[in-house]
PDB file of C-alpha atoms in Angstrom:
ATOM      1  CA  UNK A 477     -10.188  40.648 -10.283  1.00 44.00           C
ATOM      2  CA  UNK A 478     -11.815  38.055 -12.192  1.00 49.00           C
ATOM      3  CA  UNK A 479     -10.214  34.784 -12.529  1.00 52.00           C
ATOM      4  CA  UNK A 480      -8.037  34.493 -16.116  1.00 50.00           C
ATOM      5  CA  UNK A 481     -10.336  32.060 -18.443  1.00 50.00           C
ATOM      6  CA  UNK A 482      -8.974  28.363 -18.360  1.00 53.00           C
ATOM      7  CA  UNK A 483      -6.792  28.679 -15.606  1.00 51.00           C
ATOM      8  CA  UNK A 484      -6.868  26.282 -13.143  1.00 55.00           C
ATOM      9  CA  UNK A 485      -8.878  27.248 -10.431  1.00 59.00           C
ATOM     10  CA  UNK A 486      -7.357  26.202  -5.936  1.00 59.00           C
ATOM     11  CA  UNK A 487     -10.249  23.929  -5.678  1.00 81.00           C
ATOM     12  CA  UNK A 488      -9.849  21.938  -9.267  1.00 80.00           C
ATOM     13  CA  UNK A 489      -6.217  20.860  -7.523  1.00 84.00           C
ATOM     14  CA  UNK A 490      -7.900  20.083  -4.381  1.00 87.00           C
ATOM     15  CA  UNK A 491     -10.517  17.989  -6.215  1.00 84.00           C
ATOM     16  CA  UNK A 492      -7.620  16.339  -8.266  1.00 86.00           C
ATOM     17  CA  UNK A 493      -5.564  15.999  -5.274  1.00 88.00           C
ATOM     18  CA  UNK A 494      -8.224  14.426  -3.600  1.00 91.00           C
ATOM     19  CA  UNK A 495      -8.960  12.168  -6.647  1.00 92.00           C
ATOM     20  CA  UNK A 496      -5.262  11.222  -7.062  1.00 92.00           C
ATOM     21  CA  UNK A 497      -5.418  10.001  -3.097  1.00 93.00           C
ATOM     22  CA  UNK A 498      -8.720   8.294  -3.673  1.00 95.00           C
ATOM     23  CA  UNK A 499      -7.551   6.062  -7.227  1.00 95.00           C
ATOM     24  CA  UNK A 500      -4.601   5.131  -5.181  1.00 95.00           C
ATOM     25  CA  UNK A 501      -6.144   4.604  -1.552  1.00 95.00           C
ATOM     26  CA  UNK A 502      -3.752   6.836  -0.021  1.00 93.00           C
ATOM     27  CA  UNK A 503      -4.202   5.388   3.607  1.00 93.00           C
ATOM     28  CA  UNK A 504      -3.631   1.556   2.489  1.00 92.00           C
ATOM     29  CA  UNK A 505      -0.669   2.649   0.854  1.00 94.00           C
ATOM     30  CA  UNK A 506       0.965   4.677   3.432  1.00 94.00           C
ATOM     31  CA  UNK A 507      -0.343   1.632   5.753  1.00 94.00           C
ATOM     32  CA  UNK A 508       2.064  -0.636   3.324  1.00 94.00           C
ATOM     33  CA  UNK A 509       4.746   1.218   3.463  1.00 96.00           C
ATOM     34  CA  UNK A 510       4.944   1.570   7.053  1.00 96.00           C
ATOM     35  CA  UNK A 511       5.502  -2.228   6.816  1.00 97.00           C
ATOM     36  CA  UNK A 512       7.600  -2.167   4.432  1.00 97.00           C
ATOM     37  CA  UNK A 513      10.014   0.643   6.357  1.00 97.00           C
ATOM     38  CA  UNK A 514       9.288  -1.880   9.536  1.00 97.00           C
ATOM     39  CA  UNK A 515      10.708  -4.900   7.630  1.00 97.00           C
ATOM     40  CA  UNK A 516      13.459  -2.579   6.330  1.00 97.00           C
ATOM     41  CA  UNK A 517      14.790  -1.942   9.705  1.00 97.00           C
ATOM     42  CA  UNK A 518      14.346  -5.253  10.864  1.00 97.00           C
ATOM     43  CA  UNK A 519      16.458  -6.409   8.047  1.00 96.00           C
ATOM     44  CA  UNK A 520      19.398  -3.059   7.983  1.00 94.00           C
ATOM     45  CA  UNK A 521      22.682  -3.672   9.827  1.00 91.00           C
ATOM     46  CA  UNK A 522      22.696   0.524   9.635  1.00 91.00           C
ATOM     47  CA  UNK A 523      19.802   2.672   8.645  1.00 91.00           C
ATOM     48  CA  UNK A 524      19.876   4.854   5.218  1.00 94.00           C
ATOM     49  CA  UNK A 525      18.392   7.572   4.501  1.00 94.00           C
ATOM     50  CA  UNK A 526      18.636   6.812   0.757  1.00 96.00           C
ATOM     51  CA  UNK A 527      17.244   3.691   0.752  1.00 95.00           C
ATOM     52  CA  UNK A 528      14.734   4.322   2.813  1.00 96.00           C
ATOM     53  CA  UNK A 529      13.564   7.156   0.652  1.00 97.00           C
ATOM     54  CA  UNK A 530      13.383   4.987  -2.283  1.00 97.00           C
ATOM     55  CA  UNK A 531      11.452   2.428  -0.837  1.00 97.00           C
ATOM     56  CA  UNK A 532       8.669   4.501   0.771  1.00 97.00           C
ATOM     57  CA  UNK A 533       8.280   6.111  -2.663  1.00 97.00           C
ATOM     58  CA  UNK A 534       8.438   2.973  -4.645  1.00 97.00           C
ATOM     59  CA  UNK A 535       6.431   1.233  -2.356  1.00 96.00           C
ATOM     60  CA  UNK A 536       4.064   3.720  -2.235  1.00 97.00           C
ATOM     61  CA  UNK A 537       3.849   3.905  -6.438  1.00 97.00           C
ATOM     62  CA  UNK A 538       3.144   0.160  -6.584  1.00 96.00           C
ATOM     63  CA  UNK A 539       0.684   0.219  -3.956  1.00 96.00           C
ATOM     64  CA  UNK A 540      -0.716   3.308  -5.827  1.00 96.00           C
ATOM     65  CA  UNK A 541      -0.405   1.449  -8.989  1.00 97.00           C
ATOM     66  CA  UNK A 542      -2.063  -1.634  -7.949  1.00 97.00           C
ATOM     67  CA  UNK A 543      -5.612   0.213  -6.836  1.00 96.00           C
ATOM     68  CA  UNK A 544      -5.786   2.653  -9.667  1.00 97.00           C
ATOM     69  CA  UNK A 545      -5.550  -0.713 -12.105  1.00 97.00           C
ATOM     70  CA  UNK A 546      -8.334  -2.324  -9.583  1.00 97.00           C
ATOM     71  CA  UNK A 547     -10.648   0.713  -9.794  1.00 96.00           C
ATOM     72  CA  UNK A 548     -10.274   0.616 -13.770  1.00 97.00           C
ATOM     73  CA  UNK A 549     -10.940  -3.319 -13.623  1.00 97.00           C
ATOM     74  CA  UNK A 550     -13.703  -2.725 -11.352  1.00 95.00           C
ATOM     75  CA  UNK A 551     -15.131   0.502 -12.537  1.00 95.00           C
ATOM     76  CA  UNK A 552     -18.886  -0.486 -13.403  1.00 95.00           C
ATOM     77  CA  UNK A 553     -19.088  -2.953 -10.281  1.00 94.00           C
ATOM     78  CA  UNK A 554     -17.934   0.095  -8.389  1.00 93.00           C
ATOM     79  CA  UNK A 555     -20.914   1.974  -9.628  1.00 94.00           C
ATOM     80  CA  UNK A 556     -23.636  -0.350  -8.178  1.00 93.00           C
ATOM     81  CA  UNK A 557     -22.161   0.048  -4.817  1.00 94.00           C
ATOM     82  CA  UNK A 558     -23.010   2.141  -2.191  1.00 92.00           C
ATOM     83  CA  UNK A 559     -19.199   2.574  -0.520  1.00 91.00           C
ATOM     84  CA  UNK A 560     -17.516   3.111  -3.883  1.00 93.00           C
ATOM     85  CA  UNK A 561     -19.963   4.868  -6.580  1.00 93.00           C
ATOM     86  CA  UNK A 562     -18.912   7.932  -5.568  1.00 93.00           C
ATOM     87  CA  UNK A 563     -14.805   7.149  -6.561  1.00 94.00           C
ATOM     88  CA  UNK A 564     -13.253   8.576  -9.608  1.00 95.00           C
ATOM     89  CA  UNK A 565     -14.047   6.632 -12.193  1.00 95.00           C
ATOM     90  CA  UNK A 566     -17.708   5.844 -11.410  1.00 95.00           C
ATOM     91  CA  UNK A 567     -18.688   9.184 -10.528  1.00 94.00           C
ATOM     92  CA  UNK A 568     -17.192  10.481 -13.622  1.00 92.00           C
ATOM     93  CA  UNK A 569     -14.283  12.878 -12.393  1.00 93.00           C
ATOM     94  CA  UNK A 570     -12.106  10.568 -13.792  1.00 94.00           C
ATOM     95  CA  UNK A 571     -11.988   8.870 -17.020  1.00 95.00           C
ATOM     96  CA  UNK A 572     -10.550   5.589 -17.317  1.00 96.00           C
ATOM     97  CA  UNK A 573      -7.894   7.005 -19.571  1.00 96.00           C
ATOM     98  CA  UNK A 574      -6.531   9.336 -16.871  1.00 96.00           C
ATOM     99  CA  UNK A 575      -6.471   6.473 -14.147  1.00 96.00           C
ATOM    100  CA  UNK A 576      -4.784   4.229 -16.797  1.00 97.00           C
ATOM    101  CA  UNK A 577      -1.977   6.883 -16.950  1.00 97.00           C
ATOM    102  CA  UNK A 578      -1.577   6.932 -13.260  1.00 96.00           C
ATOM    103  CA  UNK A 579      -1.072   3.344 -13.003  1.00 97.00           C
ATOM    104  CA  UNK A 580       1.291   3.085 -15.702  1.00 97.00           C
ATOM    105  CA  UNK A 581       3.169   5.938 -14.584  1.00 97.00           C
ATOM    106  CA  UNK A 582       3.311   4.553 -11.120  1.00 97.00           C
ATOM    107  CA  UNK A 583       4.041   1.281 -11.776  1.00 97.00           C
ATOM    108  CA  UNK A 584       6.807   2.092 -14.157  1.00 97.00           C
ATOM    109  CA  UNK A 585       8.245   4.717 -11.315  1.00 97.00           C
ATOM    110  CA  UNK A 586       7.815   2.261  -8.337  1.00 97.00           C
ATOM    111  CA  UNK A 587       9.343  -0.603 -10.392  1.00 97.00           C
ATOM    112  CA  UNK A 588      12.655   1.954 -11.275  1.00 97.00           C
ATOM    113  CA  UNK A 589      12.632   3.020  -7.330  1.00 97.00           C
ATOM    114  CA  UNK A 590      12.646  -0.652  -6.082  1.00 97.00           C
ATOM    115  CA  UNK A 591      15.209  -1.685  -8.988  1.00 97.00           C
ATOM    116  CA  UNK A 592      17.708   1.088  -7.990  1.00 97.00           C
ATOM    117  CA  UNK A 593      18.157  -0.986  -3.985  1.00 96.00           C
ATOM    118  CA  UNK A 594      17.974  -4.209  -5.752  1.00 95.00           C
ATOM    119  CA  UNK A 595      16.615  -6.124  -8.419  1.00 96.00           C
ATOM    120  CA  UNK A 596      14.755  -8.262  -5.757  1.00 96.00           C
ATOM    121  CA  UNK A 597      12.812  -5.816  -4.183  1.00 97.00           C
ATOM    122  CA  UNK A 598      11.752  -4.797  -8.107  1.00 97.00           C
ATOM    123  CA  UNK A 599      10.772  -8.156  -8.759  1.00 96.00           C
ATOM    124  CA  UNK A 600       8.944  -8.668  -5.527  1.00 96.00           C
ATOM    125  CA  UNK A 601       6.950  -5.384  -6.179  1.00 96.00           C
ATOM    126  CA  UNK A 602       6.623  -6.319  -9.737  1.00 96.00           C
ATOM    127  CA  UNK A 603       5.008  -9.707  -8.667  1.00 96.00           C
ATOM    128  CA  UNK A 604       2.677  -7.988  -6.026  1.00 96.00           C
ATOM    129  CA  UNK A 605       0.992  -5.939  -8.604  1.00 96.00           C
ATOM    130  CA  UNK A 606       0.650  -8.805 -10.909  1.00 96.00           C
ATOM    131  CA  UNK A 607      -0.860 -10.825  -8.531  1.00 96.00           C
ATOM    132  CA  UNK A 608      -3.107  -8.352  -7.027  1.00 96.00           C
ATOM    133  CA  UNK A 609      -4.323  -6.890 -10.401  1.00 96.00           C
ATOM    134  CA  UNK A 610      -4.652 -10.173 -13.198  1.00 96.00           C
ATOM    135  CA  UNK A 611      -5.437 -12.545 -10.101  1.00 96.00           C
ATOM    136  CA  UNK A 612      -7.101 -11.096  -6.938  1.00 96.00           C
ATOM    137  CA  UNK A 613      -9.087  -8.744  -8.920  1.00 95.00           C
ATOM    138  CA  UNK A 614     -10.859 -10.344 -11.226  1.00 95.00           C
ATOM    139  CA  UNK A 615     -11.648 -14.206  -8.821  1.00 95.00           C
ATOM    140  CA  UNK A 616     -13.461 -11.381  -6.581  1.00 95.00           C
ATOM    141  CA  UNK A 617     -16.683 -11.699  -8.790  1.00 94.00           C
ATOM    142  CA  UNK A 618     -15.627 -15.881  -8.893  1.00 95.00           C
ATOM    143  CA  UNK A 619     -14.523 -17.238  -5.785  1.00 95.00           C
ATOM    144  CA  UNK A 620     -14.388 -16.498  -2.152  1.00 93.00           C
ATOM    145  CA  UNK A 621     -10.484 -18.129  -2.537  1.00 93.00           C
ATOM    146  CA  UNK A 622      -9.835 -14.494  -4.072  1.00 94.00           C
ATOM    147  CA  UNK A 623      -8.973 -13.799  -0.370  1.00 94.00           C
ATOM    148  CA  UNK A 624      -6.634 -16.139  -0.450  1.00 94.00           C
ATOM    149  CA  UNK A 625      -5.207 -15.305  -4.121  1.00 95.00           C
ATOM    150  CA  UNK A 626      -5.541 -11.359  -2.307  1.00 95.00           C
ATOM    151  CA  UNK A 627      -2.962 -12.686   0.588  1.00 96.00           C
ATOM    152  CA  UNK A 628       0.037 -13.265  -0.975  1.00 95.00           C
ATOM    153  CA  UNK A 629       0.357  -9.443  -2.644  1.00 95.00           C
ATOM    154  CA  UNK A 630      -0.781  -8.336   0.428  1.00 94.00           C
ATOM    155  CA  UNK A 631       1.760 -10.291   2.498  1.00 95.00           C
ATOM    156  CA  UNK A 632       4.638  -8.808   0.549  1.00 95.00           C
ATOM    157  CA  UNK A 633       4.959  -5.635   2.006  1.00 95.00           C
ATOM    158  CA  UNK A 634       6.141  -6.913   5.107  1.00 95.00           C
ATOM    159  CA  UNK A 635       9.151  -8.980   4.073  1.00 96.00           C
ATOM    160  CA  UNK A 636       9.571  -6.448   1.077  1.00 96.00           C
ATOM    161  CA  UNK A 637      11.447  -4.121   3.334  1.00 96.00           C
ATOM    162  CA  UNK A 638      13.534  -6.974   4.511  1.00 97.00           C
ATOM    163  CA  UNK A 639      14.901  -7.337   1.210  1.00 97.00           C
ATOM    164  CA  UNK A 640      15.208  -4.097   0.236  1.00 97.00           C
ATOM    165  CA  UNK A 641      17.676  -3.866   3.415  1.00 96.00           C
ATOM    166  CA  UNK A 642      19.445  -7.123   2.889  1.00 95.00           C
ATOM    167  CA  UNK A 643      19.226  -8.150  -1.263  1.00 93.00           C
ATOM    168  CA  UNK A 644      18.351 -11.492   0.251  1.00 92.00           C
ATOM    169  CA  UNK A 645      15.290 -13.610   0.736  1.00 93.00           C
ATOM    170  CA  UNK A 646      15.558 -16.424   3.154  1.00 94.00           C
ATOM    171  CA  UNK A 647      13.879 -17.309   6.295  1.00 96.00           C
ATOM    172  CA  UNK A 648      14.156 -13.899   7.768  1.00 97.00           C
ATOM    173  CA  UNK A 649      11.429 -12.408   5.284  1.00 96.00           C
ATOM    174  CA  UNK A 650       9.893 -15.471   4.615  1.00 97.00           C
ATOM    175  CA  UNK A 651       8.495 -15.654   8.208  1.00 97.00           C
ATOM    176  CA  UNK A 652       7.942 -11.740   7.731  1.00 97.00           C
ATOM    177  CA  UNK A 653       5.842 -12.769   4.948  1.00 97.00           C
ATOM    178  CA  UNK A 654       3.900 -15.625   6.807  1.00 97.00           C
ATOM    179  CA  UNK A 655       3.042 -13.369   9.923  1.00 97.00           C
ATOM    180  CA  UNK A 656       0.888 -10.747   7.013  1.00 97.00           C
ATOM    181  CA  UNK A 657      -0.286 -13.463   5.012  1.00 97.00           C
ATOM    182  CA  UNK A 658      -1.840 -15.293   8.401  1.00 97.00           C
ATOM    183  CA  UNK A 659      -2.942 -12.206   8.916  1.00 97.00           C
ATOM    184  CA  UNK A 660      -5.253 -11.254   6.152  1.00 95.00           C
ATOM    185  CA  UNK A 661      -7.731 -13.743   6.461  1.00 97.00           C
ATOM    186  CA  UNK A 662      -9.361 -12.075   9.834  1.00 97.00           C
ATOM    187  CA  UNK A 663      -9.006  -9.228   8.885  1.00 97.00           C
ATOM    188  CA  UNK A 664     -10.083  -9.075   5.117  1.00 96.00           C
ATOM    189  CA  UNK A 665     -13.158 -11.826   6.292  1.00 97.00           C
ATOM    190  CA  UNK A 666     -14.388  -9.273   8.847  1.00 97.00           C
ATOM    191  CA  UNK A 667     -14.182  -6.310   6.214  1.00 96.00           C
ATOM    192  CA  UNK A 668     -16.390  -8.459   4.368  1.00 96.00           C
ATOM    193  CA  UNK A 669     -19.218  -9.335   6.839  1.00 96.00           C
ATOM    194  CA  UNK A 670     -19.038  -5.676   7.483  1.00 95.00           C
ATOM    195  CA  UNK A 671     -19.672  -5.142   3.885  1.00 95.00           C
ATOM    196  CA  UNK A 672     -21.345  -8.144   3.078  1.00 94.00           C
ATOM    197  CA  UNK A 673     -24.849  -6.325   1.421  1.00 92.00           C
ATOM    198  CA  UNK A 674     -22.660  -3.719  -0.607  1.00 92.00           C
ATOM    199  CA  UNK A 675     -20.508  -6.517  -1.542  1.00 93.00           C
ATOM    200  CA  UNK A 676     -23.077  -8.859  -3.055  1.00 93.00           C
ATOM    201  CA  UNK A 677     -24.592  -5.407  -5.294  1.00 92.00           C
ATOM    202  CA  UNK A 678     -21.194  -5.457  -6.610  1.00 90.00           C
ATOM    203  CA  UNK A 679     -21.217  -9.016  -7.184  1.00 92.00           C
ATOM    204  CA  UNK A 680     -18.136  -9.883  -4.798  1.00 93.00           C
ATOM    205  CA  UNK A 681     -17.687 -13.320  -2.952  1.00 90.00           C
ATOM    206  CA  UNK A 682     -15.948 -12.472  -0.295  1.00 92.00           C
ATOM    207  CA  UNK A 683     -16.825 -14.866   2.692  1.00 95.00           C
ATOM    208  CA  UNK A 684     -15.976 -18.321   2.835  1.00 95.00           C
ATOM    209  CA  UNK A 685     -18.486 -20.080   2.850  1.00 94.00           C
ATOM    210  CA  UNK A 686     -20.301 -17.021   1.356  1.00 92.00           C
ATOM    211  CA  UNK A 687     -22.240 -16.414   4.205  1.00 92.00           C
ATOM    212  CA  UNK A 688     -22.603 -14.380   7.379  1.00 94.00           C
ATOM    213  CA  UNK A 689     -22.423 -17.827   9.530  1.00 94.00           C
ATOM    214  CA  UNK A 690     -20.654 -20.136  12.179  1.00 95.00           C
ATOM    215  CA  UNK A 691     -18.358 -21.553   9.243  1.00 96.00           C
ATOM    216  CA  UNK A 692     -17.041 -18.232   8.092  1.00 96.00           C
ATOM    217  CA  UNK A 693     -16.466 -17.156  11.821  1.00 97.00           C
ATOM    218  CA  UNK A 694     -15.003 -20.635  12.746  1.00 97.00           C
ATOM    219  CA  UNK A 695     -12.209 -19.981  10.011  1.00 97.00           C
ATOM    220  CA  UNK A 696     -11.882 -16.543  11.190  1.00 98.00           C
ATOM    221  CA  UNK A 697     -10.744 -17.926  14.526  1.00 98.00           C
ATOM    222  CA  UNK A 698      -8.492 -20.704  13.065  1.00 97.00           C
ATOM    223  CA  UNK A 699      -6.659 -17.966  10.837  1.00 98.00           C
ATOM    224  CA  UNK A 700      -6.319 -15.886  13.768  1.00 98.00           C
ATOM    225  CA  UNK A 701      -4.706 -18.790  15.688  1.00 98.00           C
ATOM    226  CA  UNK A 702      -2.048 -19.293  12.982  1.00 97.00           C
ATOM    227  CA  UNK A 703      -1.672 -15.770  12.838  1.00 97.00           C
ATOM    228  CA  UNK A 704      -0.894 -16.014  16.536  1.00 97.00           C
ATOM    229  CA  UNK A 705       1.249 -18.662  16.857  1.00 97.00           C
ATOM    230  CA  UNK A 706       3.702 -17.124  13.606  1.00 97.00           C
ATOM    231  CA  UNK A 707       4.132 -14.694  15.231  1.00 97.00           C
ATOM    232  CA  UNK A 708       5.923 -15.302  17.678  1.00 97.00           C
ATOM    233  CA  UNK A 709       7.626 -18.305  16.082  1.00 97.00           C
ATOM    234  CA  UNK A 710      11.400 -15.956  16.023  1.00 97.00           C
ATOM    235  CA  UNK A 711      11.212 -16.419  20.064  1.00 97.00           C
ATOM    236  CA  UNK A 712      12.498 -19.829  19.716  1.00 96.00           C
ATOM    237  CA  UNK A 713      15.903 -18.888  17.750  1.00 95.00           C
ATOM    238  CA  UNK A 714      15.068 -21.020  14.051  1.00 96.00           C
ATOM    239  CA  UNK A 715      14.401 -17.616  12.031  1.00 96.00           C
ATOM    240  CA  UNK A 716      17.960 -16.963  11.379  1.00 95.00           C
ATOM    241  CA  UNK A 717      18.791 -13.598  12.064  1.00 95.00           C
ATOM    242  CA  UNK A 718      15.686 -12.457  12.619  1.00 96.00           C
ATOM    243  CA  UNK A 719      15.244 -12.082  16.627  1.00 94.00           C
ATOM    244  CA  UNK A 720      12.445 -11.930  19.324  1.00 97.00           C
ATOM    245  CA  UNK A 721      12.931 -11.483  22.931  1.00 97.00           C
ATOM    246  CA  UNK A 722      10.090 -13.390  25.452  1.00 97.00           C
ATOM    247  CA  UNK A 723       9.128 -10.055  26.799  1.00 97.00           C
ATOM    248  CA  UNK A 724       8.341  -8.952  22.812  1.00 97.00           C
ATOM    249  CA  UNK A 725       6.658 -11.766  22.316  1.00 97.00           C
ATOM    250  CA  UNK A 726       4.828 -11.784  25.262  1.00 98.00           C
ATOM    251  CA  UNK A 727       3.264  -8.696  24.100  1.00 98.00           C
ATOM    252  CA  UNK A 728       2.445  -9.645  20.910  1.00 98.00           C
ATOM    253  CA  UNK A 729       0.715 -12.794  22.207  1.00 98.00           C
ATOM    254  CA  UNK A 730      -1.238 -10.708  24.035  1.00 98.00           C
ATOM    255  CA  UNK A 731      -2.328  -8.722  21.582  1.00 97.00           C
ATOM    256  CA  UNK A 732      -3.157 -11.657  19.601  1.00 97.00           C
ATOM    257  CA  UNK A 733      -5.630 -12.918  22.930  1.00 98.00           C
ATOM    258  CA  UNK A 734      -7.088  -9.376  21.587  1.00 97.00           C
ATOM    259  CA  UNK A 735      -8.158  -9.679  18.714  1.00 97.00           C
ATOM    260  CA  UNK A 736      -8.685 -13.393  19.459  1.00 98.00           C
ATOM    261  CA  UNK A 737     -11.339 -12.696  21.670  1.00 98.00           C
ATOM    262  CA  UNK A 738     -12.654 -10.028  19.608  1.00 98.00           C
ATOM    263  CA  UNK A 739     -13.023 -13.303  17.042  1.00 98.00           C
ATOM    264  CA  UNK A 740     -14.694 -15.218  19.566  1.00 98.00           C
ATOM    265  CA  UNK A 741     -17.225 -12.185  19.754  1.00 97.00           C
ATOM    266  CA  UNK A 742     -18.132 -12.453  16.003  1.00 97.00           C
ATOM    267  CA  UNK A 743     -18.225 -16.167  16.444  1.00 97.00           C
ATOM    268  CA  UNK A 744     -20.860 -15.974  19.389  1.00 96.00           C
ATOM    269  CA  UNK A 745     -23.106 -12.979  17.691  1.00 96.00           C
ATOM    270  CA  UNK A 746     -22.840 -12.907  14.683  1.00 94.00           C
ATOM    271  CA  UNK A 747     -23.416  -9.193  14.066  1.00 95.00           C
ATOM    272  CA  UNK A 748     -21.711  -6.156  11.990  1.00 95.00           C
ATOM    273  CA  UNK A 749     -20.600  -4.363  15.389  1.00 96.00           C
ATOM    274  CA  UNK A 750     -18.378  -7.257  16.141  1.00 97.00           C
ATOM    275  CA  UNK A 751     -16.992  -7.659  12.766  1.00 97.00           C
ATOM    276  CA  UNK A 752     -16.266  -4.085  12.949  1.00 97.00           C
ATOM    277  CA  UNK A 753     -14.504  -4.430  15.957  1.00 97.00           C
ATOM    278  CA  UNK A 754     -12.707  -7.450  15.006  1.00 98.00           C
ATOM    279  CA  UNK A 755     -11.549  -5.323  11.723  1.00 97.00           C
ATOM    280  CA  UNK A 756      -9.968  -2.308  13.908  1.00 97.00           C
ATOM    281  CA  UNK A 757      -8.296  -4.777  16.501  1.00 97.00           C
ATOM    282  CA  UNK A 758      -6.732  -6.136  13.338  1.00 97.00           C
ATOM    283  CA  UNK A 759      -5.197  -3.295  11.581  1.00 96.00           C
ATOM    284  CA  UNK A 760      -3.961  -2.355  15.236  1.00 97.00           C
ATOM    285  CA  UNK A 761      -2.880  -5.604  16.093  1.00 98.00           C
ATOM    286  CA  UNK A 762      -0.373  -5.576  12.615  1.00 97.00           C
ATOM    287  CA  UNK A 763       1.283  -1.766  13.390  1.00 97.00           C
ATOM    288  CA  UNK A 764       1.811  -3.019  17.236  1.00 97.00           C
ATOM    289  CA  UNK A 765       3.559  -6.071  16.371  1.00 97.00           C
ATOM    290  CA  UNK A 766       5.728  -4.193  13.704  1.00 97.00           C
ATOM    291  CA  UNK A 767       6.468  -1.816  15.983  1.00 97.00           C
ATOM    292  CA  UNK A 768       7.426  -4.168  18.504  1.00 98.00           C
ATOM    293  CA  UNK A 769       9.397  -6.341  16.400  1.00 98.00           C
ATOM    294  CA  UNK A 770      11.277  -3.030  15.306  1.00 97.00           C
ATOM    295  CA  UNK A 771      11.619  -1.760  19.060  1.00 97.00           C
ATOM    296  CA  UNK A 772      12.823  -5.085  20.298  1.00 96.00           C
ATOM    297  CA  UNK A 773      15.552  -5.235  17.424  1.00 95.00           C
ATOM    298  CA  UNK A 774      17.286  -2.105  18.684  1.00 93.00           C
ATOM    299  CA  UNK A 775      16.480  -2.608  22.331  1.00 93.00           C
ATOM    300  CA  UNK A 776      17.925  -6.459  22.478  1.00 81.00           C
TER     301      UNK A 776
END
């Protein structure tokens, strides 16, 4: 039987599936939301179903949101790029119209989600894709401080869940907040000496001293030691009711001597392997110590 003309064919929805998942980088927004659930039941005196519902999806529409607007902002740089010609947009099975509709769509839905547990979390989310879209985006192509105009959305998640759970924004998700934020220097930093060629056909300053060098792997290491140290700052009782037993934060120190060392690495060779390694131990390094924080809450 031959297929009925203009209907849509199984492998136009995968390819629009797959398109959808791409103009919202699927992975780094189900990555944000898992920190955003973490941070949500760090912050819940009883766990919701509900809620929890709402902010995945939310989360995950203002994540969504925030990439399809980047890949419309970024379209033609996108194009000269070896990683990213072949997205939607550039490789012209998507036009900028359609992506524009997803973003508004998403950002309208996520914004509603977040606003139905609190006005706070809406505003929070709100601000994230402001910040990552009309700031981060377009001091990419300006300044290597884009990274750290890129740290504060990307710090949010974290703490968002807290006050999604709680309505309430203290010290609790404010040290939530400055764990992520520490964070995404080493990790963003060894993305980009990873992708430092590509980066530079695109135009994009990504490296702080806009080189492959001791200085940019110096601050690499000095980030990573902040990062380190926040972390386990709730050991010591002064981040109100958020908690941290020694044997936690033992473990997250040590995983911090990880991807310390793995810093140290870059530092003394200077190569792509090592950044690449130093990139992994990072996105590990930031689900363990969520986990652990989450574990330890329920376990203490």
């Amino acid at each position: 039987m031959k297929p009925v003309a203009g209907a849509i064919q199984p492998n136009q929805i995968q390819v629009a599936f797959s398109d959808f998942k791409e103009i919202t980088k699927a992975r780094l927004a189900v990555s944000v939301v898992f920190s955003a659930v973490a941070g949500y039941f760090l912050g819940a005196d009883e766990i919701r179903f509900l809620p929890l519902l709402l902010l995945a999806v939310g989360g995950y529409c203002m994540v969504g949101a925030s990439n399809a607007y980047n890949q419309v902002i970024e379209r033609n740089l996108d194009a000269l790029m070896h990683r990213t010609k072949n997205r939607p947009i550039p490789s012209g099975r998507m036009s900028v119209a359609q992506a524009m509709t997803i973003a508004i769509v998403m950002t309208v839905a996520g914004i509603v989600l977040l606003y139905l547990l609190n006005p706070k979390t809406a505003l929070f989310g709100t601000l994230s894709i402001f910040l990552y879209t009309c700031v981060y985006t377009p001091l990419k192509t300006i300044t290597p401080l884009s990274v750290f105009a890129g740290a504060f959305p990307g710090a949010i998640p974290f703490m968002l869940g807290w006050v999604a759970a709680t309505n309430d924004f203290g010290i609790e998700p404010g040290t939530l907040f400055m764990i992520q934020f520490f964070w995404q220097f080493p990790h963003f930093w060894a993305l980009g000496w990873m992708l430092d060629d590509d980066y530079r056909r695109g135009g994009f300053k990504m490296l702080p001293t806009g080189k492959k060098d001791t200085g940019t792997a110096l601050q690499i290491i000095m980030y990573t030691l902040w990062m380190m140290i926040i972390s386990i700052v709730p050991v010591f009782g002064i981040t109100g009711r958020l908690h941290l037993s020694v044997p936690a934060a033992v473990l997250i120190f040590l995983a911090g001597l990880v991807m310390l060392w793995f810093a140290l690495r870059l530092y003394e060779l200077r190569d792509r392997a090592s950044a690449r390694k130093l990139m992994l131990s990072s996105v590990t390094y930031i689900t363990l110590i969520q986990i652990i924080y989450v574990v330890d809450k329920f376990l203490s």
